[in-house]
PDB file of C-alpha atoms in Angstrom:
ATOM      1  CA  LEU J   1      20.253-134.060 -39.843  1.00 28.00           C
ATOM      2  CA  PRO J   2      17.580-132.673 -42.126  1.00 33.00           C
ATOM      3  CA  ARG J   3      15.320-130.498 -40.153  1.00 40.00           C
ATOM      4  CA  GLN J   4      11.807-131.179 -39.961  1.00 40.00           C
ATOM      5  CA  SER J   5       9.293-128.485 -38.966  1.00 42.00           C
ATOM      6  CA  ILE J   6       6.576-129.280 -36.607  1.00 44.00           C
ATOM      7  CA  PRO J   7       3.632-127.952 -38.368  1.00 43.00           C
ATOM      8  CA  ASN J   8       1.556-125.598 -36.100  1.00 50.00           C
ATOM      9  CA  PRO J   9       1.488-122.506 -37.719  1.00 46.00           C
ATOM     10  CA  GLU J  10      -1.084-120.762 -35.241  1.00 49.00           C
ATOM     11  CA  HIS J  11       1.694-120.691 -32.573  1.00 45.00           C
ATOM     12  CA  ARG J  12       4.402-119.375 -34.724  1.00 42.00           C
ATOM     13  CA  THR J  13       5.735-116.098 -33.523  1.00 52.00           C
ATOM     14  CA  ALA J  14       3.515-116.460 -30.546  1.00 71.00           C
ATOM     15  CA  ALA J  15       6.136-116.525 -27.697  1.00 91.00           C
ATOM     16  CA  THR J  16       9.545-115.241 -26.925  1.00 96.00           C
ATOM     17  CA  VAL J  17      11.738-117.670 -25.132  1.00 97.00           C
ATOM     18  CA  LEU J  18      14.735-116.830 -22.946  1.00 98.00           C
ATOM     19  CA  VAL J  19      17.082-119.654 -23.125  1.00 98.00           C
ATOM     20  CA  VAL J  20      19.492-119.712 -20.194  1.00 98.00           C
ATOM     21  CA  GLU J  21      22.101-122.478 -20.748  1.00 97.00           C
ATOM     22  CA  ASP J  22      25.993-122.297 -20.056  1.00 96.00           C
ATOM     23  CA  GLU J  23      27.146-124.997 -22.545  1.00 95.00           C
ATOM     24  CA  ALA J  24      27.555-122.936 -25.862  1.00 96.00           C
ATOM     25  CA  LEU J  25      26.880-125.770 -28.438  1.00 96.00           C
ATOM     26  CA  LEU J  26      23.768-126.816 -26.621  1.00 95.00           C
ATOM     27  CA  ARG J  27      22.453-123.316 -26.312  1.00 97.00           C
ATOM     28  CA  VAL J  28      23.317-122.498 -30.002  1.00 97.00           C
ATOM     29  CA  SER J  29      21.393-125.654 -31.073  1.00 95.00           C
ATOM     30  CA  LEU J  30      18.321-125.146 -29.143  1.00 96.00           C
ATOM     31  CA  VAL J  31      18.099-121.475 -30.041  1.00 96.00           C
ATOM     32  CA  ASP J  32      18.539-122.245 -33.739  1.00 95.00           C
ATOM     33  CA  ILE J  33      15.679-124.828 -33.585  1.00 94.00           C
ATOM     34  CA  LEU J  34      13.420-122.466 -31.909  1.00 95.00           C
ATOM     35  CA  ARG J  35      14.069-119.683 -34.101  1.00 94.00           C
ATOM     36  CA  ASP J  36      13.209-121.953 -37.113  1.00 93.00           C
ATOM     37  CA  GLU J  37      10.086-122.896 -35.445  1.00 93.00           C
ATOM     38  CA  GLY J  38       9.006-119.509 -35.392  1.00 92.00           C
ATOM     39  CA  PHE J  39       9.687-118.480 -31.639  1.00 94.00           C
ATOM     40  CA  GLY J  40      11.307-115.339 -30.481  1.00 94.00           C
ATOM     41  CA  VAL J  41      14.349-116.103 -28.879  1.00 96.00           C
ATOM     42  CA  VAL J  42      16.746-114.301 -26.551  1.00 97.00           C
ATOM     43  CA  GLU J  43      19.617-116.231 -25.226  1.00 97.00           C
ATOM     44  CA  ALA J  44      21.725-115.844 -21.859  1.00 97.00           C
ATOM     45  CA  ALA J  45      24.889-117.951 -20.929  1.00 97.00           C
ATOM     46  CA  SER J  46      24.188-117.522 -17.336  1.00 96.00           C
ATOM     47  CA  ALA J  47      21.594-116.948 -14.828  1.00 97.00           C
ATOM     48  CA  HIS J  48      23.072-113.528 -14.126  1.00 97.00           C
ATOM     49  CA  GLU J  49      22.858-112.618 -17.845  1.00 97.00           C
ATOM     50  CA  ALA J  50      19.211-113.892 -17.831  1.00 98.00           C
ATOM     51  CA  ILE J  51      18.460-111.448 -14.856  1.00 97.00           C
ATOM     52  CA  THR J  52      20.047-108.507 -16.802  1.00 97.00           C
ATOM     53  CA  ILE J  53      17.775-109.230 -19.582  1.00 97.00           C
ATOM     54  CA  LEU J  54      14.730-109.613 -17.533  1.00 97.00           C
ATOM     55  CA  GLN J  55      15.537-106.258 -15.981  1.00 97.00           C
ATOM     56  CA  THR J  56      14.982-104.550 -19.267  1.00 96.00           C
ATOM     57  CA  THR J  57      11.879-104.183 -21.311  1.00 93.00           C
ATOM     58  CA  THR J  58      12.960-107.321 -23.381  1.00 93.00           C
ATOM     59  CA  PRO J  59       9.648-108.935 -24.309  1.00 93.00           C
ATOM     60  CA  VAL J  60       9.847-112.537 -22.731  1.00 96.00           C
ATOM     61  CA  ASP J  61       7.215-114.977 -22.351  1.00 96.00           C
ATOM     62  CA  ILE J  62       8.884-118.041 -21.307  1.00 97.00           C
ATOM     63  CA  VAL J  63      12.376-118.729 -19.631  1.00 97.00           C
ATOM     64  CA  MET J  64      13.966-122.120 -20.278  1.00 97.00           C
ATOM     65  CA  THR J  65      16.908-122.614 -17.623  1.00 96.00           C
ATOM     66  CA  ASP J  66      19.422-125.166 -17.132  1.00 95.00           C
ATOM     67  CA  VAL J  67      19.579-125.944 -13.102  1.00 93.00           C
ATOM     68  CA  ARG J  68      23.443-126.025 -12.734  1.00 91.00           C
ATOM     69  CA  MET J  69      25.275-122.988 -14.240  1.00 92.00           C
ATOM     70  CA  PRO J  70      28.409-121.312 -13.091  1.00 88.00           C
ATOM     71  CA  GLY J  71      28.193-118.150 -11.114  1.00 88.00           C
ATOM     72  CA  THR J  72      26.328-117.056  -7.829  1.00 93.00           C
ATOM     73  CA  ILE J  73      22.945-117.828  -9.013  1.00 93.00           C
ATOM     74  CA  ASP J  74      21.748-121.143 -10.554  1.00 93.00           C
ATOM     75  CA  GLY J  75      18.540-121.891 -12.248  1.00 94.00           C
ATOM     76  CA  VAL J  76      16.811-122.477  -8.908  1.00 93.00           C
ATOM     77  CA  GLY J  77      17.687-118.952  -7.819  1.00 94.00           C
ATOM     78  CA  LEU J  78      16.628-117.665 -11.325  1.00 96.00           C
ATOM     79  CA  ALA J  79      13.339-119.339 -11.087  1.00 95.00           C
ATOM     80  CA  ARG J  80      12.933-117.626  -7.681  1.00 94.00           C
ATOM     81  CA  PHE J  81      13.953-114.173  -9.109  1.00 96.00           C
ATOM     82  CA  ILE J  82      11.372-114.572 -11.765  1.00 96.00           C
ATOM     83  CA  ARG J  83       8.523-115.595  -9.483  1.00 95.00           C
ATOM     84  CA  ALA J  84       9.549-112.421  -7.330  1.00 95.00           C
ATOM     85  CA  HIS J  85       9.789-110.033 -10.055  1.00 95.00           C
ATOM     86  CA  ARG J  86       8.154-111.458 -13.279  1.00 95.00           C
ATOM     87  CA  PRO J  87       5.506-113.772 -11.804  1.00 93.00           C
ATOM     88  CA  THR J  88       3.530-114.027 -15.197  1.00 93.00           C
ATOM     89  CA  LEU J  89       6.485-115.811 -16.807  1.00 95.00           C
ATOM     90  CA  LYS J  90       6.485-119.375 -17.463  1.00 96.00           C
ATOM     91  CA  ILE J  91       9.390-121.207 -16.474  1.00 96.00           C
ATOM     92  CA  ILE J  92      10.926-124.500 -17.840  1.00 96.00           C
ATOM     93  CA  MET J  93      13.580-126.038 -15.992  1.00 95.00           C
ATOM     94  CA  THR J  94      15.961-128.733 -17.392  1.00 94.00           C
ATOM     95  CA  SER J  95      18.825-130.832 -15.919  1.00 91.00           C
ATOM     96  CA  GLY J  96      20.829-133.814 -16.818  1.00 85.00           C
ATOM     97  CA  ASN J  97      21.397-134.704 -13.431  1.00 82.00           C
ATOM     98  CA  LEU J  98      17.806-134.424 -11.822  1.00 78.00           C
ATOM     99  CA  VAL J  99      14.749-136.358 -12.674  1.00 71.00           C
ATOM    100  CA  ALA J 100      12.707-133.238 -11.448  1.00 75.00           C
ATOM    101  CA  SER J 101      12.968-129.694 -10.378  1.00 73.00           C
ATOM    102  CA  PRO J 102      14.384-129.179  -6.967  1.00 76.00           C
ATOM    103  CA  ALA J 103      12.284-129.369  -4.127  1.00 75.00           C
ATOM    104  CA  GLY J 104      10.368-126.054  -3.498  1.00 77.00           C
ATOM    105  CA  CYS J 105      11.445-124.742  -7.122  1.00 77.00           C
ATOM    106  CA  PRO J 106       8.516-122.759  -8.505  1.00 84.00           C
ATOM    107  CA  VAL J 107       8.615-123.792 -12.052  1.00 88.00           C
ATOM    108  CA  ASP J 108       5.969-124.704 -14.761  1.00 92.00           C
ATOM    109  CA  ARG J 109       7.536-127.547 -16.359  1.00 92.00           C
ATOM    110  CA  PHE J 110      10.653-129.743 -16.052  1.00 93.00           C
ATOM    111  CA  ILE J 111      12.321-131.539 -18.977  1.00 93.00           C
ATOM    112  CA  ARG J 112      15.291-133.762 -18.529  1.00 91.00           C
ATOM    113  CA  LYS J 113      18.352-133.793 -20.687  1.00 90.00           C
ATOM    114  CA  PRO J 114      19.025-135.093 -23.152  1.00 89.00           C
ATOM    115  CA  TYR J 115      15.722-134.030 -24.645  1.00 90.00           C
ATOM    116  CA  GLY J 116      14.616-134.057 -27.980  1.00 91.00           C
ATOM    117  CA  ALA J 117      13.798-131.076 -30.243  1.00 91.00           C
ATOM    118  CA  THR J 118      10.436-132.167 -30.854  1.00 92.00           C
ATOM    119  CA  ASP J 119       9.727-132.673 -27.194  1.00 93.00           C
ATOM    120  CA  VAL J 120      10.935-129.275 -26.152  1.00 94.00           C
ATOM    121  CA  VAL J 121       9.163-127.328 -28.979  1.00 94.00           C
ATOM    122  CA  ARG J 122       5.849-129.125 -28.073  1.00 93.00           C
ATOM    123  CA  LEU J 123       6.540-128.183 -24.492  1.00 93.00           C
ATOM    124  CA  ILE J 124       7.022-124.486 -25.310  1.00 94.00           C
ATOM    125  CA  ARG J 125       3.810-124.594 -27.483  1.00 92.00           C
ATOM    126  CA  SER J 126       1.880-126.188 -24.960  1.00 91.00           C
ATOM    127  CA  LEU J 127       2.985-123.450 -22.410  1.00 90.00           C
ATOM    128  CA  SER J 128       2.453-120.718 -24.900  1.00 84.00           C
ATOM    129  CA  ALA J 129      -0.848-121.749 -25.407  1.00 74.00           C
ATOM    130  CA  HIS J 130      -1.984-121.520 -21.878  1.00 60.00           C
ATOM    131  CA  GLY J 131      -3.137-117.995 -20.714  1.00 50.00           C
ATOM    132  CA  GLU J 132      -2.009-118.237 -17.216  1.00 43.00           C
ATOM    133  CA  THR J 133       1.059-119.742 -15.499  1.00 43.00           C
ATOM    134  CA  GLN J 134       0.373-122.945 -13.609  1.00 44.00           C
ATOM    135  CA  VAL J 135       3.058-123.305 -11.101  1.00 43.00           C
ATOM    136  CA  ARG J 136       4.039-126.683 -10.022  1.00 45.00           C
ATOM    137  CA  ARG J 137       6.229-127.580  -7.312  1.00 41.00           C
ATOM    138  CA  CYS J 138       8.180-130.808  -7.601  1.00 37.00           C
ATOM    139  CA  ASP J 139       6.473-132.151  -4.200  1.00 36.00           C
ATOM    140  CA  GLU J 140       3.074-131.822  -6.044  1.00 39.00           C
ATOM    141  CA  ARG J 141       3.922-134.201  -8.567  1.00 37.00           C
TER     142      ARG J 141
ATOM    143  CA  MET K   1      14.546-132.727 -36.149  1.00 47.00           C
ATOM    144  CA  GLY K   2      12.503-135.129 -33.929  1.00 45.00           C
ATOM    145  CA  LYS K   3      15.265-137.309 -33.337  1.00 50.00           C
ATOM    146  CA  ARG K   4      17.846-134.924 -32.465  1.00 51.00           C
ATOM    147  CA  LYS K   5      18.793-135.019 -28.729  1.00 56.00           C
ATOM    148  CA  PHE K   6      19.971-131.853 -26.707  1.00 52.00           C
ATOM    149  CA  GLY K   7      21.772-131.914 -23.482  1.00 50.00           C
ATOM    150  CA  GLY K   8      23.771-135.331 -23.310  1.00 46.00           C
ATOM    151  CA  ALA K   9      26.972-136.064 -25.075  1.00 37.00           C
ATOM    152  CA  MET K  10      26.280-134.224 -28.335  1.00 34.00           C
ATOM    153  CA  SER K  11      27.821-132.345 -31.257  1.00 35.00           C
ATOM    154  CA  ALA K  12      26.008-129.347 -32.358  1.00 34.00           C
ATOM    155  CA  ASP K  13      24.301-130.045 -35.748  1.00 34.00           C
ATOM    156  CA  VAL K  14      23.045-126.557 -36.211  1.00 31.00           C
ATOM    157  CA  SER K  15      24.023-125.854 -39.880  1.00 37.00           C
ATOM    158  CA  ALA K  16      22.984-126.756 -43.183  1.00 37.00           C
ATOM    159  CA  VAL K  17      25.175-124.993 -45.943  1.00 35.00           C
ATOM    160  CA  PRO K  18      24.711-121.247 -45.071  1.00 47.00           C
ATOM    161  CA  SER K  19      22.980-119.117 -47.849  1.00 51.00           C
ATOM    162  CA  ARG K  20      24.070-116.157 -45.982  1.00 84.00           C
ATOM    163  CA  GLU K  21      26.881-115.185 -43.788  1.00 92.00           C
ATOM    164  CA  THR K  22      27.058-116.634 -40.177  1.00 95.00           C
ATOM    165  CA  VAL K  23      28.658-114.132 -37.833  1.00 96.00           C
ATOM    166  CA  LEU K  24      29.883-115.182 -34.370  1.00 97.00           C
ATOM    167  CA  VAL K  25      29.224-112.321 -31.893  1.00 97.00           C
ATOM    168  CA  VAL K  26      31.602-112.484 -28.999  1.00 97.00           C
ATOM    169  CA  GLU K  27      30.596-110.075 -26.249  1.00 96.00           C
ATOM    170  CA  ASN K  28      30.537-110.500 -22.421  1.00 95.00           C
ATOM    171  CA  GLU K  29      27.952-107.680 -21.982  1.00 95.00           C
ATOM    172  CA  VAL K  30      24.779-109.424 -22.569  1.00 96.00           C
ATOM    173  CA  LEU K  31      22.655-106.287 -23.659  1.00 96.00           C
ATOM    174  CA  THR K  32      25.433-105.242 -25.958  1.00 95.00           C
ATOM    175  CA  ARG K  33      25.568-108.625 -27.423  1.00 96.00           C
ATOM    176  CA  HIS K  34      21.968-108.990 -27.729  1.00 96.00           C
ATOM    177  CA  ALA K  35      21.468-105.467 -29.360  1.00 95.00           C
ATOM    178  CA  ILE K  36      24.456-106.293 -32.072  1.00 94.00           C
ATOM    179  CA  SER K  37      23.146-109.696 -32.561  1.00 95.00           C
ATOM    180  CA  ASP K  38      19.367-108.526 -33.181  1.00 93.00           C
ATOM    181  CA  TYR K  39      20.606-105.916 -35.458  1.00 92.00           C
ATOM    182  CA  LEU K  40      22.577-108.333 -37.589  1.00 93.00           C
ATOM    183  CA  ARG K  41      19.811-110.852 -37.916  1.00 93.00           C
ATOM    184  CA  GLY K  42      17.713-108.110 -38.869  1.00 91.00           C
ATOM    185  CA  CYS K  43      20.307-107.457 -41.728  1.00 90.00           C
ATOM    186  CA  GLY K  44      19.916-111.062 -42.874  1.00 91.00           C
ATOM    187  CA  HIS K  45      22.814-112.806 -41.178  1.00 93.00           C
ATOM    188  CA  LYS K  46      22.764-115.888 -39.404  1.00 94.00           C
ATOM    189  CA  VAL K  47      24.049-115.101 -35.783  1.00 97.00           C
ATOM    190  CA  ILE K  48      25.757-117.221 -33.171  1.00 98.00           C
ATOM    191  CA  GLU K  49      26.143-115.618 -29.794  1.00 98.00           C
ATOM    192  CA  ALA K  50      29.102-116.236 -27.099  1.00 97.00           C
ATOM    193  CA  SER K  51      29.730-114.734 -24.034  1.00 96.00           C
ATOM    194  CA  THR K  52      33.176-115.445 -23.738  1.00 96.00           C
ATOM    195  CA  GLY K  53      36.122-116.165 -25.817  1.00 96.00           C
ATOM    196  CA  ASP K  54      36.271-119.459 -24.388  1.00 95.00           C
ATOM    197  CA  GLU K  55      32.615-120.210 -25.665  1.00 96.00           C
ATOM    198  CA  ALA K  56      33.701-118.765 -29.048  1.00 97.00           C
ATOM    199  CA  LEU K  57      36.544-121.081 -29.209  1.00 96.00           C
ATOM    200  CA  THR K  58      34.104-124.065 -28.642  1.00 96.00           C
ATOM    201  CA  VAL K  59      31.881-122.703 -31.412  1.00 97.00           C
ATOM    202  CA  LEU K  60      34.913-122.403 -33.892  1.00 96.00           C
ATOM    203  CA  GLN K  61      35.939-125.814 -33.284  1.00 96.00           C
ATOM    204  CA  GLU K  62      32.423-127.141 -34.282  1.00 95.00           C
ATOM    205  CA  PRO K  63      32.956-127.540 -37.982  1.00 91.00           C
ATOM    206  CA  THR K  64      29.299-127.831 -38.421  1.00 93.00           C
ATOM    207  CA  LEU K  65      28.494-124.212 -37.496  1.00 94.00           C
ATOM    208  CA  GLY K  66      30.539-122.752 -40.185  1.00 92.00           C
ATOM    209  CA  VAL K  67      31.497-119.558 -38.917  1.00 96.00           C
ATOM    210  CA  ASP K  68      32.212-116.661 -41.672  1.00 95.00           C
ATOM    211  CA  VAL K  69      32.854-113.863 -39.590  1.00 95.00           C
ATOM    212  CA  LEU K  70      34.027-113.078 -36.192  1.00 95.00           C
ATOM    213  CA  LEU K  71      32.935-109.842 -34.559  1.00 95.00           C
ATOM    214  CA  SER K  72      34.541-109.913 -31.020  1.00 95.00           C
ATOM    215  CA  ALA K  73      35.114-107.371 -28.339  1.00 93.00           C
ATOM    216  CA  MET K  74      38.898-107.045 -27.602  1.00 90.00           C
ATOM    217  CA  GLN K  75      38.666-107.302 -23.779  1.00 88.00           C
ATOM    218  CA  MET K  76      36.929-110.030 -22.046  1.00 89.00           C
ATOM    219  CA  PRO K  77      37.219-111.970 -19.035  1.00 86.00           C
ATOM    220  CA  GLY K  78      38.343-115.566 -19.149  1.00 86.00           C
ATOM    221  CA  SER K  79      41.298-117.116 -20.452  1.00 91.00           C
ATOM    222  CA  MET K  80      40.816-115.622 -24.174  1.00 92.00           C
ATOM    223  CA  ASP K  81      40.122-112.238 -25.145  1.00 92.00           C
ATOM    224  CA  GLY K  82      39.413-110.884 -28.791  1.00 93.00           C
ATOM    225  CA  PHE K  83      42.927-111.030 -29.864  1.00 92.00           C
ATOM    226  CA  ALA K  84      43.821-114.532 -28.525  1.00 94.00           C
ATOM    227  CA  LEU K  85      40.724-115.420 -30.606  1.00 94.00           C
ATOM    228  CA  ALA K  86      42.125-113.536 -33.601  1.00 94.00           C
ATOM    229  CA  ARG K  87      45.202-115.299 -33.267  1.00 94.00           C
ATOM    230  CA  TRP K  88      43.718-118.808 -33.031  1.00 95.00           C
ATOM    231  CA  ILE K  89      41.577-118.017 -36.215  1.00 95.00           C
ATOM    232  CA  ARG K  90      44.714-116.917 -38.039  1.00 93.00           C
ATOM    233  CA  ALA K  91      46.383-120.167 -37.188  1.00 95.00           C
ATOM    234  CA  ASN K  92      43.421-122.467 -37.627  1.00 95.00           C
ATOM    235  CA  ARG K  93      40.312-120.822 -39.742  1.00 92.00           C
ATOM    236  CA  LEU K  94      42.081-118.568 -42.186  1.00 90.00           C
ATOM    237  CA  LYS K  95      38.836-118.151 -44.238  1.00 92.00           C
ATOM    238  CA  VAL K  96      37.131-116.478 -41.125  1.00 94.00           C
ATOM    239  CA  ARG K  97      36.930-112.644 -41.360  1.00 93.00           C
ATOM    240  CA  ILE K  98      37.924-110.910 -38.110  1.00 93.00           C
ATOM    241  CA  PHE K  99      36.364-107.828 -36.577  1.00 92.00           C
ATOM    242  CA  LEU K 100      37.452-106.770 -33.208  1.00 90.00           C
ATOM    243  CA  SER K 101      35.563-104.000 -31.497  1.00 87.00           C
ATOM    244  CA  GLY K 102      36.820-101.671 -28.578  1.00 80.00           C
ATOM    245  CA  SER K 103      37.325 -98.242 -27.435  1.00 69.00           C
ATOM    246  CA  HIS K 104      41.020 -98.628 -26.672  1.00 64.00           C
ATOM    247  CA  SER K 105      43.505 -97.036 -29.056  1.00 62.00           C
ATOM    248  CA  SER K 106      46.167 -99.365 -27.989  1.00 59.00           C
ATOM    249  CA  GLY K 107      44.259-101.965 -29.932  1.00 63.00           C
ATOM    250  CA  VAL K 108      44.825-100.370 -33.158  1.00 65.00           C
ATOM    251  CA  ASP K 109      48.489-101.505 -33.613  1.00 67.00           C
ATOM    252  CA  ALA K 110      47.542-105.220 -32.256  1.00 66.00           C
ATOM    253  CA  ALA K 111      44.766-105.485 -34.787  1.00 65.00           C
ATOM    254  CA  ALA K 112      47.052-104.180 -37.728  1.00 67.00           C
ATOM    255  CA  GLU K 113      49.342-107.106 -36.747  1.00 67.00           C
ATOM    256  CA  LEU K 114      46.609-109.595 -37.018  1.00 66.00           C
ATOM    257  CA  HIS K 115      45.076-107.954 -40.235  1.00 63.00           C
ATOM    258  CA  THR K 116      41.817-107.457 -38.519  1.00 67.00           C
ATOM    259  CA  VAL K 117      39.335-104.574 -38.853  1.00 67.00           C
ATOM    260  CA  LEU K 118      39.229-102.775 -35.511  1.00 65.00           C
ATOM    261  CA  VAL K 119      35.726-101.203 -35.034  1.00 65.00           C
ATOM    262  CA  GLU K 120      35.541 -98.362 -32.760  1.00 60.00           C
ATOM    263  CA  ARG K 121      33.141 -98.669 -30.244  1.00 60.00           C
ATOM    264  CA  HIS K 122      30.979 -96.115 -28.222  1.00 56.00           C
ATOM    265  CA  ARG K 123      29.127 -96.545 -24.994  1.00 50.00           C
ATOM    266  CA  PRO K 124      25.654 -97.402 -25.940  1.00 50.00           C
ATOM    267  CA  ALA K 125      23.490 -94.645 -25.138  1.00 42.00           C
ATOM    268  CA  SER K 126      20.578 -96.866 -24.357  1.00 45.00           C
ATOM    269  CA  ARG K 127      20.737-100.335 -22.597  1.00 47.00           C
ATOM    270  CA  ASP K 128      17.459-101.695 -23.270  1.00 46.00           C
ATOM    271  CA  THR K 129      16.208-100.907 -26.667  1.00 43.00           C
ATOM    272  CA  GLY K 130      18.710-102.951 -28.458  1.00 42.00           C
ATOM    273  CA  LYS K 131      19.150-100.809 -31.486  1.00 42.00           C
ATOM    274  CA  ARG K 132      21.154 -97.953 -31.080  1.00 41.00           C
ATOM    275  CA  PRO K 133      24.263 -99.428 -29.714  1.00 39.00           C
ATOM    276  CA  ALA K 134      24.440-101.850 -32.920  1.00 37.00           C
ATOM    277  CA  ARG K 135      24.260 -98.862 -35.406  1.00 36.00           C
ATOM    278  CA  ARG K 136      27.272 -97.430 -33.982  1.00 38.00           C
ATOM    279  CA  TYR K 137      29.394 -99.925 -35.309  1.00 38.00           C
ATOM    280  CA  ARG K 138      30.966 -98.825 -38.444  1.00 40.00           C
ATOM    281  CA  ARG K 139      30.601-100.990 -41.421  1.00 41.00           C
ATOM    282  CA  PRO K 140      34.256-102.016 -42.238  1.00 44.00           C
ATOM    283  CA  ARG K 141      35.403-101.392 -45.753  1.00 44.00           C
TER     284      ARG K 141
END
């Protein structure tokens, strides 16, 4: 499909997104779109990889993570790690099985799979435009 | 782009015809993978990252991604290591050039049998800067 850029030059290169997704083709597609839209992108195939990245000096502004992932830590565990160790990071959680983030999971936004490229780009832009993290719990919605 | 959906039953639609080489980097150590990929992107290549041989195979089987070059670690966890990937490519994707990286001398003979370039790898001196490890990869002739 032809790619249509979402014009919003003031936000280009504004944020670096850590994409945490264990489905390779989905991850490849998403990071490609985000790079084309001007975001910095770092990718991880598991929550464990994401934590490894977050423990370095790699600049990350937003973490977009799936809920269900293989390994000992899922997206919920990753979100809790982030809130404990990198509380200023913004978190977008995504799932194809849930309609909202799990109870008590401290995320900023939730987007259900399948999602459109436009929707996720717009969501990331809106988050990167906010100065402060607004933590939402699913039971607050 | 707006009509593209991610996360459901999907096929990746990442590529237009690449104007530069597309390199598939396969490495299970995320910081090493990130460093190599970052360096190659800085050289102007389009880079696809895979954390395992199985992920790499998924990417290679997706025709729209158009992988030109495989750069893979020799040893990886999972059902496919670098040699298994190389064999699959030699049988199914003849135009893809293969570069295997590793520090095991025993890999030389196996790489020669597969007509691949073996790139000797050294331990990265720094795990968080993302630059120096990639520079230690010799440019193949």
